[in-house]
Amino acid sequence: MALIETVNLCQRYGGQYVLKDVNLKVDRGEVFGLIGPTGAGKTTLLRLIDLIDTPSSGKIYFDGVDTAASGKLRFELRRRMAFVLQKPVVFNASVYDNVACGLRWRRVGKRATRQKVEDMLEMVGLSAYKDRNARSLSGGEAQRVAIARAMVVEPEVLLLDEPTANLDPVSAATVEELIARIIERRAVTVVMTTHDMSQGQRLADRIGVLMDGSVLQTGAPREVFSFPRSRRVAEFVGVENIIDGVIVSNEDGLVSVDAGGKTIQAVSALAAGERVCACVRPEDVILAVSPPSSSARNMFAGEITRLVSAGSIARVEMDCGFPLSVLVTKRSVDELGLEKGKRVYASFKATAVHIITKGKAD
Amino acid sequence: MAEIWNGFIRAIELIISLDPEVMEIAGRSLMISVTSALLAWAICMPLASLIHFNRFLGKRALINLIQTFYSVPTVVIGLFVFVLFSRAGPLGGFNIMFTPAVMVVGQTLLITPVLLGLTISALSGVDKSIVDTARSLGASGLQAAFVVVKESRFAVVAAVVMGFGRAISEVGVALMVGGNIKGFTRVITTAISLETSKGDLELSIALGIILIIIALAINLALNRIQQRS
Ligand SMILES: Nc1ncnc2c1ncn2[C@@H]1O[C@H](COP(=O)(O)OP(=O)(O)O)[C@@H](O)[C@H]1O
Ligand SMILES: [Mg+2]
């Protein structure tokens, strides 16, 4: 049985659906990442899960219990969770008092409180700041206080709302490392939101893609990243080459996709006549300056329209009837003499193409 | 001109030598106004919380009403308290007319609207995410409300200090219900307003200087408090 389950969960504000029919299951001990662009409804969903807000319609089950039963039940269930809000808010009190508050509200004894708070401060690396006013801390330190304050009550569920979104890169890395350590202990179920796909990949066991209030896809990070089920998910998870086309034939699972005059071959069960997107990852494309003799099913000639270097990697954008992005090493750029305007040959395997259906063509 | 100058010099001497009469009047002023301010706080803190933390019909209107009482003339409060506590009045039985006690009642009444209004805005000034944070960490409704009250503490202290400032500098209530009785109900403002005309210029100036010093101290305190919140 799932620890948290939402059934047709909807939230409306002023007639507008912010969440629409969200069905999610999170198992005990799992790290579930909720990714989606700003405004997708991630915060709204976490607030519902934490039972701070009540949904317009739909159900939330916690450990099999319908949370709508009573206010008292919701309060008791909320005490089994802890929520780190998107904007780290610390109370105008010492770091120690900030971390201790959850224990005091639960009437934990003074000595136990001291022990737990000190252990937790040690874990987040803020023992030396114990007596400082939490308002005087930097953003990253405040976020660590917020995490310590949530974890000190030993919640069954930890909800994290974009824990690194408002931090500088160094603080963000520290906070992410802290979260990774918490996750490693496996004592807590985590639901975290992020608009950073790669963070979701690094931390989550499973991710859900939330867009415009709907969950478009859930699955292992690798799976969502490699096999997005819709164009919007593909765009959001950072698939760079998304080529529109129509399937013209399917021979034993090998399809030919007509993309504006060019034919891309891919592996798919879809039948001819289906409108699709062909997704090709830039790192799966091989560039050459003369026609290659490789076994790759797809080979296109074209001119380089742009070349951007970033460290040891360079991104080559070319026009081969459709725009194509390719990642190559800086070394290849030098060896092949790649530059803007140069004619090159791009090749990739049929199995490197992921086909997304858009429905039947008219 | 010379007379004013001499009065000023002697006033300084009175202050430096800690003249018993000056000190007694100033002390009584402080005593009465501090008591009023604390009493008003004791009334306003729970009342403001009740108003702030509850949703009810006419809340906005109530807050507007409170705000219109901010600038109620001191003599009107004086008159009201006078009628209330005079021998024939409904609270005449307390028999506290022309005592420091009734002055405290009057000043408390005078500053309660301001203090109530400012305490409500201090509570609403607390970031809404504070409540969410508290609740998400397992606070009950009451515990979360306490967090908000605690977070508003600097703004509330500032309000109390302002209330104290208004109380110690007003003359209408103190005069009408206190009566400026020497050694009993005479305070800084009543002494200045009545002794000046009797020719005791040096006492008035000395008390005036003390009042200005108190006002300065209040301003300083308010600045410090504002920096902390
Ligand atoms: N209390 C509210 N009242 C009205 N609209 C809201 C409220 N909370 C959120 N919204 C709207 O809901 C949408 C989703 O918000 P949010 O859940 O914060 O998205 P995310 O966290 O994914 O960025 C936004 O368009 C936001 O303006
Ligand atoms: Mg958000």
Coordinates of C-alpha atoms and ligand atoms in Angstrom, one line a residue:
Chain A
M1 CA 0.0 0.0 0.0
A2 CA 1.2 3.4 -0.9
L3 CA 2.1 5.8 2.0
I4 CA 0.7 8.7 0.1
E5 CA -1.9 8.5 -2.6
T6 CA -3.9 11.2 -4.3
V7 CA -7.0 10.4 -6.3
N8 CA -8.3 12.8 -8.9
L9 CA -7.0 15.6 -6.8
C10 CA -8.1 19.1 -8.0
Q11 CA -7.3 22.5 -6.8
R12 CA -9.0 25.6 -8.2
Y13 CA -8.3 29.2 -7.5
G14 CA -10.9 31.7 -8.7
G15 CA -12.4 29.2 -11.1
Q16 CA -9.0 28.3 -12.6
Y17 CA -7.7 24.8 -12.3
V18 CA -4.2 24.9 -10.7
L19 CA -4.2 21.1 -10.3
K20 CA -6.4 18.9 -12.4
D21 CA -7.0 15.2 -11.6
V22 CA -3.7 14.4 -10.1
N23 CA -3.3 10.7 -9.3
L24 CA 0.0 9.9 -7.6
K25 CA 1.3 7.1 -5.4
V26 CA 4.3 7.4 -3.2
D27 CA 5.6 4.3 -1.4
R28 CA 7.2 4.3 2.0
G29 CA 10.9 4.9 1.8
E30 CA 10.8 6.2 -1.7
V31 CA 12.2 9.5 -3.0
F32 CA 9.7 11.0 -5.3
G33 CA 10.7 13.9 -7.4
L34 CA 8.1 16.3 -8.8
I35 CA 9.5 18.2 -11.7
G36 CA 7.8 20.9 -13.7
P37 CA 8.2 24.5 -14.8
T38 CA 7.4 27.5 -12.6
G39 CA 3.6 27.8 -12.2
A40 CA 3.0 24.2 -12.9
G41 CA 1.4 23.7 -9.5
K42 CA 4.2 21.9 -7.6
T43 CA 3.9 24.1 -4.5
T44 CA 0.1 23.8 -4.5
L45 CA 0.4 20.0 -4.6
L46 CA 2.9 19.8 -1.8
R47 CA 0.7 22.0 0.4
L48 CA -2.2 19.7 -0.2
I49 CA -0.1 16.6 0.6
D50 CA 1.1 18.3 3.8
L51 CA -2.6 18.9 4.6
I52 CA -2.0 22.7 5.0
D53 CA -4.6 23.4 2.3
T54 CA -7.7 21.5 1.5
P55 CA -8.4 20.5 -2.1
S56 CA -11.3 21.7 -4.2
S57 CA -12.1 18.0 -5.0
G58 CA -10.4 14.7 -4.9
K59 CA -8.9 12.6 -2.2
I60 CA -5.6 12.3 -0.4
Y61 CA -4.9 9.1 1.5
F62 CA -2.1 8.9 4.0
D63 CA -1.1 5.4 5.0
G64 CA -4.4 4.2 3.7
V65 CA -6.4 6.8 5.8
D66 CA -8.7 9.2 4.1
T67 CA -7.3 12.6 5.2
A68 CA -10.6 14.4 4.8
A69 CA -12.1 12.8 7.8
S70 CA -11.6 15.6 10.4
G71 CA -9.5 18.5 11.3
K72 CA -8.0 16.7 14.2
L73 CA -7.0 13.8 12.1
R74 CA -5.4 16.1 9.6
F75 CA -3.4 17.7 12.4
E76 CA -2.2 14.4 13.7
L77 CA -1.2 13.2 10.2
R78 CA 0.5 16.5 9.5
R79 CA 2.6 15.9 12.6
R80 CA 4.0 12.8 10.9
M81 CA 5.3 14.9 8.1
A82 CA 7.6 17.9 7.8
F83 CA 7.7 20.4 5.0
V84 CA 10.5 22.7 4.0
L85 CA 8.9 25.6 2.2
Q86 CA 10.2 27.0 -1.1
K87 CA 11.2 30.3 0.5
P88 CA 13.3 29.5 3.6
V89 CA 11.6 31.3 6.5
V90 CA 13.3 31.2 9.8
F91 CA 11.8 32.5 13.0
N92 CA 13.3 35.6 14.5
A93 CA 15.0 33.5 17.2
S94 CA 18.3 31.7 17.7
V95 CA 19.3 28.9 15.4
Y96 CA 18.9 26.5 18.4
D97 CA 15.3 27.7 19.1
N98 CA 14.4 27.4 15.4
V99 CA 15.5 23.8 15.3
A100 CA 13.9 23.0 18.7
C101 CA 10.4 24.4 17.9
G102 CA 8.9 21.2 16.4
L103 CA 10.0 19.2 19.4
R104 CA 8.7 21.7 21.9
W105 CA 5.3 21.8 20.1
R106 CA 5.3 18.0 20.5
R107 CA 6.1 18.4 24.2
V108 CA 9.4 16.5 24.0
G109 CA 11.3 16.7 27.2
K110 CA 14.1 19.3 27.7
R111 CA 17.0 16.9 27.7
A112 CA 15.8 14.9 24.8
T113 CA 15.3 18.1 22.9
R114 CA 18.8 19.3 23.6
Q115 CA 20.3 16.0 22.5
K116 CA 18.3 15.9 19.2
V117 CA 18.8 19.5 18.3
E118 CA 22.5 19.3 18.9
D119 CA 22.8 16.1 16.8
M120 CA 20.8 17.7 14.0
L121 CA 22.9 20.9 14.1
E122 CA 26.0 18.8 13.9
M123 CA 24.6 17.0 10.9
V124 CA 23.8 20.2 9.0
G125 CA 27.2 21.7 10.0
L126 CA 25.7 24.6 12.0
S127 CA 26.7 23.7 15.6
A128 CA 28.9 26.8 15.8
Y129 CA 25.9 29.0 14.9
K130 CA 23.6 27.6 17.6
D131 CA 23.2 30.8 19.5
R132 CA 23.1 33.2 16.5
N133 CA 19.9 34.8 15.5
A134 CA 18.7 32.7 12.5
R135 CA 17.7 35.9 10.6
S136 CA 21.4 36.8 10.4
L137 CA 22.2 33.7 8.4
S138 CA 22.9 33.5 4.7
G139 CA 20.3 31.9 2.3
G140 CA 22.1 28.6 2.2
E141 CA 22.6 28.5 6.0
A142 CA 18.9 29.4 6.5
Q143 CA 17.9 26.6 4.2
R144 CA 20.0 24.2 6.3
V145 CA 18.3 25.4 9.4
A146 CA 15.0 24.8 7.8
I147 CA 16.0 21.3 6.8
A148 CA 17.4 20.6 10.3
R149 CA 14.2 22.0 11.8
A150 CA 12.1 19.6 9.7
M151 CA 14.3 16.5 10.2
V152 CA 14.6 16.9 14.0
V153 CA 11.1 15.7 14.5
E154 CA 11.9 12.5 12.7
P155 CA 9.1 12.7 10.2
E156 CA 7.9 9.8 8.2
V157 CA 7.6 12.1 5.2
L158 CA 9.8 14.9 4.3
L159 CA 8.4 17.4 1.8
L160 CA 10.9 19.6 0.1
D161 CA 9.8 22.5 -2.2
E162 CA 12.6 23.5 -4.6
P163 CA 15.2 23.2 -1.8
T164 CA 18.0 24.8 -3.9
A165 CA 16.1 27.1 -6.2
N166 CA 16.9 30.4 -4.5
L167 CA 20.5 29.6 -3.6
D168 CA 23.9 30.4 -5.1
P169 CA 25.6 27.5 -6.8
V170 CA 27.9 26.7 -3.9
S171 CA 25.1 26.8 -1.3
A172 CA 22.9 24.8 -3.6
A173 CA 25.5 22.1 -3.8
T174 CA 25.9 22.0 0.0
V175 CA 22.2 21.7 0.5
E176 CA 21.8 19.1 -2.2
E177 CA 24.6 17.1 -0.6
L178 CA 22.8 17.4 2.7
I179 CA 19.6 16.1 1.2
A180 CA 21.5 13.2 -0.4
R181 CA 22.8 12.2 3.0
I182 CA 19.3 12.3 4.5
I183 CA 18.0 10.2 1.6
E184 CA 20.9 7.7 2.1
R185 CA 19.7 6.9 5.6
R186 CA 16.5 5.6 4.1
A187 CA 14.5 6.4 7.2
V188 CA 12.2 8.9 5.6
T189 CA 10.0 9.1 2.5
V190 CA 10.8 12.1 0.5
V191 CA 8.6 14.1 -1.9
M192 CA 10.6 16.9 -3.4
T193 CA 9.9 19.4 -6.2
T194 CA 12.4 20.9 -8.5
H195 CA 12.4 22.7 -11.8
D196 CA 15.9 21.3 -12.3
M197 CA 15.6 18.1 -14.2
S198 CA 19.2 17.0 -13.4
Q199 CA 18.6 17.5 -9.7
G200 CA 15.5 15.2 -10.0
Q201 CA 17.7 12.7 -11.8
R202 CA 20.4 12.8 -9.1
L203 CA 18.2 12.5 -6.1
A204 CA 14.9 10.8 -7.0
D205 CA 14.0 7.1 -7.3
R206 CA 11.0 8.1 -9.3
I207 CA 9.9 11.3 -10.8
G208 CA 6.6 12.8 -12.0
V209 CA 6.4 15.5 -14.6
L210 CA 3.8 18.1 -13.6
M211 CA 2.8 20.6 -16.2
D212 CA -0.2 23.0 -16.1
G213 CA -1.6 21.1 -13.1
S214 CA -1.5 17.7 -14.7
V215 CA 0.9 14.8 -14.2
L216 CA 2.0 14.0 -17.7
Q217 CA 4.4 11.1 -16.9
T218 CA 5.8 9.2 -14.0
G219 CA 8.7 6.8 -13.9
A220 CA 12.3 6.2 -13.1
P221 CA 14.3 9.4 -14.0
R222 CA 16.3 7.5 -16.7
E223 CA 13.0 6.3 -18.2
V224 CA 11.4 9.7 -18.3
F225 CA 14.5 11.3 -19.6
S226 CA 15.1 8.7 -22.3
F227 CA 11.5 8.0 -23.3
P228 CA 9.4 11.0 -22.8
R229 CA 5.8 10.2 -23.7
S230 CA 4.9 13.6 -25.1
R231 CA 6.5 16.5 -26.9
R232 CA 6.1 18.8 -23.8
V233 CA 7.8 16.3 -21.5
A234 CA 10.5 15.9 -24.1
E235 CA 11.1 19.6 -24.2
F236 CA 11.0 20.0 -20.5
V237 CA 13.5 17.2 -19.8
G238 CA 15.9 18.8 -22.2
V239 CA 15.6 16.6 -25.3
E240 CA 17.1 19.0 -27.8
N241 CA 16.3 17.5 -31.1
I242 CA 12.6 17.0 -31.5
I243 CA 11.7 16.6 -35.1
D244 CA 8.1 16.6 -36.3
G245 CA 7.1 14.1 -39.0
V246 CA 4.7 11.4 -40.2
I247 CA 5.3 7.7 -40.3
V248 CA 5.2 6.6 -43.9
S249 CA 5.9 2.9 -43.4
N250 CA 6.5 0.3 -40.7
E251 CA 8.4 -2.8 -41.7
D252 CA 8.8 -5.3 -38.8
G253 CA 9.1 -2.5 -36.3
L254 CA 11.5 -0.4 -38.4
V255 CA 9.6 2.8 -39.2
S256 CA 10.4 5.5 -41.7
V257 CA 9.4 9.0 -40.7
D258 CA 9.0 11.7 -43.2
A259 CA 10.3 14.9 -41.8
G260 CA 9.8 17.6 -44.3
G261 CA 11.2 15.6 -47.2
K262 CA 13.9 13.8 -45.2
T263 CA 13.4 10.3 -44.0
I264 CA 14.4 9.3 -40.5
Q265 CA 14.4 5.6 -39.6
A266 CA 13.5 4.5 -36.1
V267 CA 12.3 1.6 -34.1
S268 CA 8.6 1.9 -33.2
A269 CA 5.4 -0.2 -33.1
L270 CA 3.3 2.7 -34.6
A271 CA 1.7 2.3 -37.9
A272 CA 1.9 4.4 -41.1
G273 CA 0.0 7.6 -41.1
E274 CA 0.7 8.4 -37.4
R275 CA 2.0 11.9 -36.7
V276 CA 5.0 11.7 -34.5
C277 CA 8.0 13.5 -33.0
A278 CA 11.4 11.9 -33.5
C279 CA 13.7 12.6 -30.5
V280 CA 17.4 12.4 -31.0
R281 CA 19.9 13.1 -28.1
P282 CA 22.7 15.4 -29.3
E283 CA 25.3 13.0 -27.7
D284 CA 24.0 10.1 -29.8
V285 CA 24.9 11.8 -33.1
I286 CA 28.2 11.2 -34.8
L287 CA 29.7 13.9 -37.0
A288 CA 32.1 13.3 -39.9
V289 CA 33.5 15.5 -42.7
S290 CA 33.2 12.9 -45.4
P291 CA 30.4 10.4 -46.0
P292 CA 30.8 7.8 -43.3
S293 CA 30.7 4.1 -44.1
S294 CA 29.1 3.2 -40.7
S295 CA 26.1 0.9 -40.3
A296 CA 23.9 3.8 -38.9
R297 CA 20.5 3.8 -40.6
N298 CA 20.3 7.6 -40.5
M299 CA 22.8 9.8 -42.4
F300 CA 22.3 13.4 -43.3
A301 CA 24.5 16.0 -44.9
G302 CA 24.2 19.6 -43.9
E303 CA 25.9 22.9 -43.1
I304 CA 27.0 24.0 -39.7
T305 CA 24.9 27.0 -38.7
R306 CA 26.4 27.6 -35.2
L307 CA 29.2 26.3 -33.1
V308 CA 29.3 27.0 -29.3
S309 CA 32.1 25.7 -27.1
A310 CA 31.6 25.1 -23.4
G311 CA 34.7 23.8 -21.8
S312 CA 35.8 20.5 -23.3
I313 CA 32.5 20.0 -25.1
A314 CA 31.2 21.9 -28.1
R315 CA 27.7 22.1 -29.4
V316 CA 27.3 22.0 -33.1
E317 CA 24.0 23.1 -34.7
M318 CA 23.5 22.1 -38.3
D319 CA 20.8 22.3 -40.9
C320 CA 20.2 19.0 -42.7
G321 CA 16.7 19.7 -43.9
F322 CA 15.7 20.0 -40.3
P323 CA 17.8 21.6 -37.5
L324 CA 20.0 19.2 -35.6
S325 CA 22.0 19.7 -32.5
V326 CA 25.1 17.6 -32.0
L327 CA 27.5 17.3 -29.0
V328 CA 31.2 16.8 -29.9
T329 CA 34.4 17.0 -27.9
K330 CA 36.5 20.1 -28.2
R331 CA 39.2 17.8 -29.6
S332 CA 36.9 16.6 -32.5
V333 CA 36.2 20.2 -33.3
D334 CA 40.0 20.8 -33.8
E335 CA 40.6 17.4 -35.5
L336 CA 37.7 17.7 -38.0
G337 CA 38.3 21.5 -38.4
L338 CA 34.6 22.2 -37.6
E339 CA 33.5 25.8 -38.2
K340 CA 30.4 27.7 -39.2
G341 CA 29.4 27.1 -42.8
K342 CA 31.3 23.8 -43.1
R343 CA 29.6 20.9 -44.7
V344 CA 29.4 17.8 -42.5
Y345 CA 27.7 14.4 -42.2
A346 CA 25.6 13.5 -39.2
S347 CA 24.7 9.9 -38.5
F348 CA 22.8 8.1 -35.8
K349 CA 21.3 4.7 -35.3
A350 CA 17.6 3.9 -35.7
T351 CA 17.7 2.7 -32.1
A352 CA 18.9 6.1 -30.9
V353 CA 15.6 7.7 -32.1
H354 CA 12.8 7.8 -29.6
I355 CA 9.4 8.2 -31.3
I356 CA 6.5 10.1 -29.6
T357 CA 3.1 9.8 -31.0
K358 CA 0.9 12.9 -31.6
G359 CA -2.1 11.0 -33.0
K360 CA -3.3 10.1 -36.5
A361 CA -2.5 12.4 -39.4
D362 CA -5.5 13.8 -41.3
Chain B
M1 CA 14.1 88.3 28.3
A2 CA 16.4 88.3 31.3
E3 CA 13.6 86.7 33.3
I4 CA 13.3 83.8 30.9
W5 CA 17.0 83.4 30.8
N6 CA 17.2 83.3 34.6
G7 CA 14.3 80.9 34.7
F8 CA 16.2 78.6 32.3
I9 CA 19.4 78.7 34.3
R10 CA 17.5 78.0 37.5
A11 CA 15.6 75.2 35.8
I12 CA 18.9 73.5 34.8
E13 CA 20.0 73.9 38.5
L14 CA 16.7 72.2 39.6
I15 CA 17.4 69.3 37.3
I16 CA 21.1 68.9 38.2
S17 CA 20.4 69.2 41.9
L18 CA 17.7 66.6 41.6
D19 CA 15.2 68.9 43.2
P20 CA 12.7 66.8 45.2
E21 CA 9.6 68.5 43.8
V22 CA 10.8 68.2 40.2
M23 CA 11.8 64.6 40.7
E24 CA 8.5 63.8 42.4
I25 CA 6.4 65.2 39.6
A26 CA 8.5 63.6 36.9
G27 CA 8.5 60.3 38.7
R28 CA 4.7 60.3 39.1
S29 CA 4.3 61.2 35.4
L30 CA 6.5 58.2 34.5
M31 CA 4.7 55.9 36.9
I32 CA 1.2 56.8 35.7
S33 CA 2.0 56.7 32.0
V34 CA 4.1 53.5 32.2
T35 CA 1.3 51.8 34.1
S36 CA -1.2 53.0 31.5
A37 CA 0.9 51.8 28.6
L38 CA 1.4 48.4 30.2
L39 CA -2.3 48.1 31.1
A40 CA -3.3 49.1 27.6
W41 CA -0.9 46.4 26.3
A42 CA -2.4 43.8 28.6
I43 CA -5.8 44.7 27.1
C44 CA -4.7 45.1 23.5
M45 CA -2.5 42.0 23.0
P46 CA -5.3 39.4 23.6
L47 CA -7.9 41.7 21.9
A48 CA -5.8 42.3 18.9
S49 CA -5.0 38.5 18.6
L50 CA -8.7 37.7 18.9
I51 CA -9.4 40.1 16.0
H52 CA -6.5 39.2 13.9
F53 CA -6.7 35.4 14.1
N54 CA -10.4 35.1 13.6
R55 CA -12.5 35.7 10.5
F56 CA -15.8 37.3 11.1
L57 CA -18.3 39.6 9.5
G58 CA -17.4 43.3 9.8
K59 CA -13.8 42.8 10.7
R60 CA -12.6 45.4 8.2
A61 CA -15.3 47.8 9.6
L62 CA -14.2 47.2 13.2
I63 CA -10.6 47.9 12.3
N64 CA -11.7 51.2 10.6
L65 CA -13.7 52.1 13.7
I66 CA -10.6 51.5 15.9
Q67 CA -8.6 53.7 13.6
T68 CA -11.0 56.6 13.8
F69 CA -10.5 56.6 17.6
Y70 CA -6.7 57.1 17.1
S71 CA -7.1 60.9 17.3
V72 CA -9.9 61.2 19.8
P73 CA -9.3 64.5 21.7
T74 CA -7.9 64.0 25.2
V75 CA -10.5 66.3 26.7
V76 CA -13.3 64.1 25.3
I77 CA -11.8 61.1 27.1
G78 CA -11.3 63.2 30.2
L79 CA -15.0 64.2 30.1
F80 CA -16.1 60.6 29.5
V81 CA -14.0 59.3 32.4
F82 CA -15.1 62.2 34.6
V83 CA -18.8 61.5 34.0
L84 CA -18.1 57.8 34.6
F85 CA -16.3 58.1 37.9
S86 CA -17.8 61.3 39.4
R87 CA -19.8 60.7 42.6
A88 CA -23.1 60.5 40.7
G89 CA -21.7 58.5 37.8
P90 CA -22.2 54.8 37.1
L91 CA -18.7 54.0 38.5
G92 CA -18.8 56.6 41.2
G93 CA -18.8 53.9 43.8
F94 CA -15.1 53.3 43.2
N95 CA -14.5 56.7 44.7
I96 CA -11.3 57.2 42.7
M97 CA -12.0 60.6 41.3
F98 CA -8.9 62.9 41.5
T99 CA -6.5 60.1 42.2
P100 CA -3.6 58.6 40.2
A101 CA -5.8 55.5 39.7
V102 CA -8.4 57.3 37.7
M103 CA -5.7 59.1 35.7
V104 CA -4.3 55.6 34.7
V105 CA -7.8 54.6 33.7
G106 CA -8.2 57.7 31.5
Q107 CA -4.8 57.4 29.9
T108 CA -5.3 53.7 29.2
L109 CA -8.6 54.5 27.6
L110 CA -6.9 57.2 25.6
I111 CA -4.1 55.1 24.1
T112 CA -6.0 51.8 23.8
P113 CA -7.3 52.5 20.2
V114 CA -3.9 53.4 18.9
L115 CA -2.3 50.5 20.6
L116 CA -5.0 48.1 19.5
G117 CA -4.7 49.3 15.9
L118 CA -0.9 49.1 15.9
T119 CA -0.9 45.7 17.5
I120 CA -3.3 44.4 14.9
S121 CA -1.1 45.7 12.1
A122 CA 2.0 44.3 13.9
L123 CA 0.3 40.9 13.8
S124 CA -0.7 41.3 10.1
G125 CA 2.8 42.5 9.3
V126 CA 4.1 39.0 10.2
D127 CA 4.9 37.2 6.9
K128 CA 2.1 34.7 6.1
S129 CA 4.6 32.0 5.5
I130 CA 5.5 32.1 9.2
V131 CA 2.1 30.5 10.0
D132 CA 2.6 27.9 7.2
T133 CA 6.1 27.1 8.4
A134 CA 4.9 26.6 12.0
R135 CA 1.9 24.5 10.9
S136 CA 4.1 22.4 8.6
L137 CA 6.4 21.7 11.5
G138 CA 3.6 20.4 13.6
A139 CA 2.3 23.5 15.5
S140 CA -1.4 23.4 16.5
G141 CA -3.5 26.4 15.6
L142 CA -2.8 28.0 19.0
Q143 CA 0.9 27.2 18.9
A144 CA 1.1 28.8 15.4
A145 CA -0.7 31.9 16.7
F146 CA 1.8 32.2 19.5
V147 CA 4.6 32.0 16.9
V148 CA 3.0 35.0 15.1
V149 CA 2.7 36.9 18.4
K150 CA 6.3 36.2 19.1
E151 CA 7.4 37.3 15.7
S152 CA 5.5 40.6 16.1
R153 CA 7.1 41.4 19.4
F154 CA 9.3 44.2 18.2
A155 CA 6.5 46.0 16.4
V156 CA 4.3 45.5 19.4
V157 CA 6.9 46.9 21.8
A158 CA 7.3 49.9 19.4
A159 CA 3.5 50.4 19.6
V160 CA 3.6 50.3 23.4
V161 CA 6.4 52.8 23.5
M162 CA 4.4 55.1 21.2
G163 CA 1.3 54.7 23.5
F164 CA 3.5 55.6 26.5
G165 CA 4.6 58.7 24.6
R166 CA 1.1 59.8 23.9
A167 CA 0.1 59.2 27.6
I168 CA 3.0 61.1 29.2
S169 CA 2.6 64.1 26.9
E170 CA -1.2 64.5 27.1
V171 CA -2.7 67.1 29.5
G172 CA -6.5 66.9 29.0
V173 CA -7.2 63.7 30.8
A174 CA -4.6 64.2 33.6
L175 CA -6.0 67.7 34.3
M176 CA -9.7 66.9 34.2
V177 CA -9.7 63.7 36.2
G178 CA -6.5 64.2 38.2
G179 CA -6.9 67.8 39.2
N180 CA -3.2 68.7 39.5
I181 CA -3.3 68.2 43.3
K182 CA 0.2 69.0 44.6
G183 CA 2.0 65.9 45.9
F184 CA -0.8 63.6 44.8
T185 CA -1.9 63.9 41.2
R186 CA 0.3 66.6 39.8
V187 CA 2.2 65.4 36.7
I188 CA 4.6 67.1 34.3
T189 CA 2.0 68.3 31.8
T190 CA -0.5 69.6 34.4
A191 CA 2.2 71.3 36.4
I192 CA 3.5 73.1 33.3
S193 CA 0.0 74.2 32.2
L194 CA -1.0 75.5 35.6
E195 CA 2.2 76.6 37.3
T196 CA 3.4 78.8 34.4
S197 CA 0.5 81.2 34.8
K198 CA 1.2 81.4 38.5
G199 CA 4.6 82.6 37.8
D200 CA 6.7 79.5 38.7
L201 CA 8.5 79.7 35.4
E202 CA 11.6 77.8 36.5
L203 CA 9.6 74.7 37.6
S204 CA 7.8 74.7 34.3
I205 CA 10.9 75.0 32.2
A206 CA 12.7 72.2 34.2
L207 CA 9.7 69.9 33.7
G208 CA 9.5 70.9 30.0
I209 CA 13.2 69.9 29.6
I210 CA 12.6 66.6 31.2
L211 CA 9.6 65.9 29.0
I212 CA 11.7 66.7 25.9
I213 CA 14.4 64.3 27.2
I214 CA 11.8 61.6 27.6
A215 CA 10.5 62.3 24.1
L216 CA 14.0 62.0 22.8
A217 CA 14.6 58.7 24.7
I218 CA 11.3 57.4 23.2
N219 CA 12.4 58.2 19.7
L220 CA 15.8 56.6 20.3
A221 CA 14.1 53.5 21.6
L222 CA 11.7 53.3 18.7
N223 CA 14.6 53.6 16.2
R224 CA 16.5 50.8 18.0
I225 CA 13.4 48.6 18.0
Q226 CA 12.7 49.3 14.3
Q227 CA 16.2 48.2 13.5
R228 CA 15.7 44.9 15.2
S229 CA 12.4 43.9 13.6
Ligands
LIG1 N1 -3.4 30.9 -3.1 C1 -3.5 31.1 -4.4 N2 -4.4 31.9 -4.9 C2 -4.5 32.0 -6.3 N3 -3.7 31.5 -7.2 C3 -2.7 30.7 -6.7 C4 -2.6 30.5 -5.3 N4 -1.5 29.6 -5.1 C5 -1.0 29.4 -6.3 N5 -1.7 30.0 -7.2 C6 -1.5 29.9 -8.7 O1 -1.4 28.5 -9.0 C7 -0.4 28.3 -10.0 C8 0.6 27.3 -9.6 O2 1.3 27.8 -8.5 P1 2.4 27.0 -7.7 O3 1.8 25.8 -7.2 O4 3.1 27.9 -6.8 O5 3.4 26.6 -8.9 P2 4.9 26.1 -8.8 O6 5.2 25.8 -7.4 O7 5.0 24.8 -9.7 O8 5.8 27.1 -9.4 C9 0.2 29.7 -10.3 O9 -0.4 30.2 -11.5 C10 -0.2 30.5 -9.1 O10 -0.4 31.8 -9.5
MG2 MG 6.6 26.6 -6.2

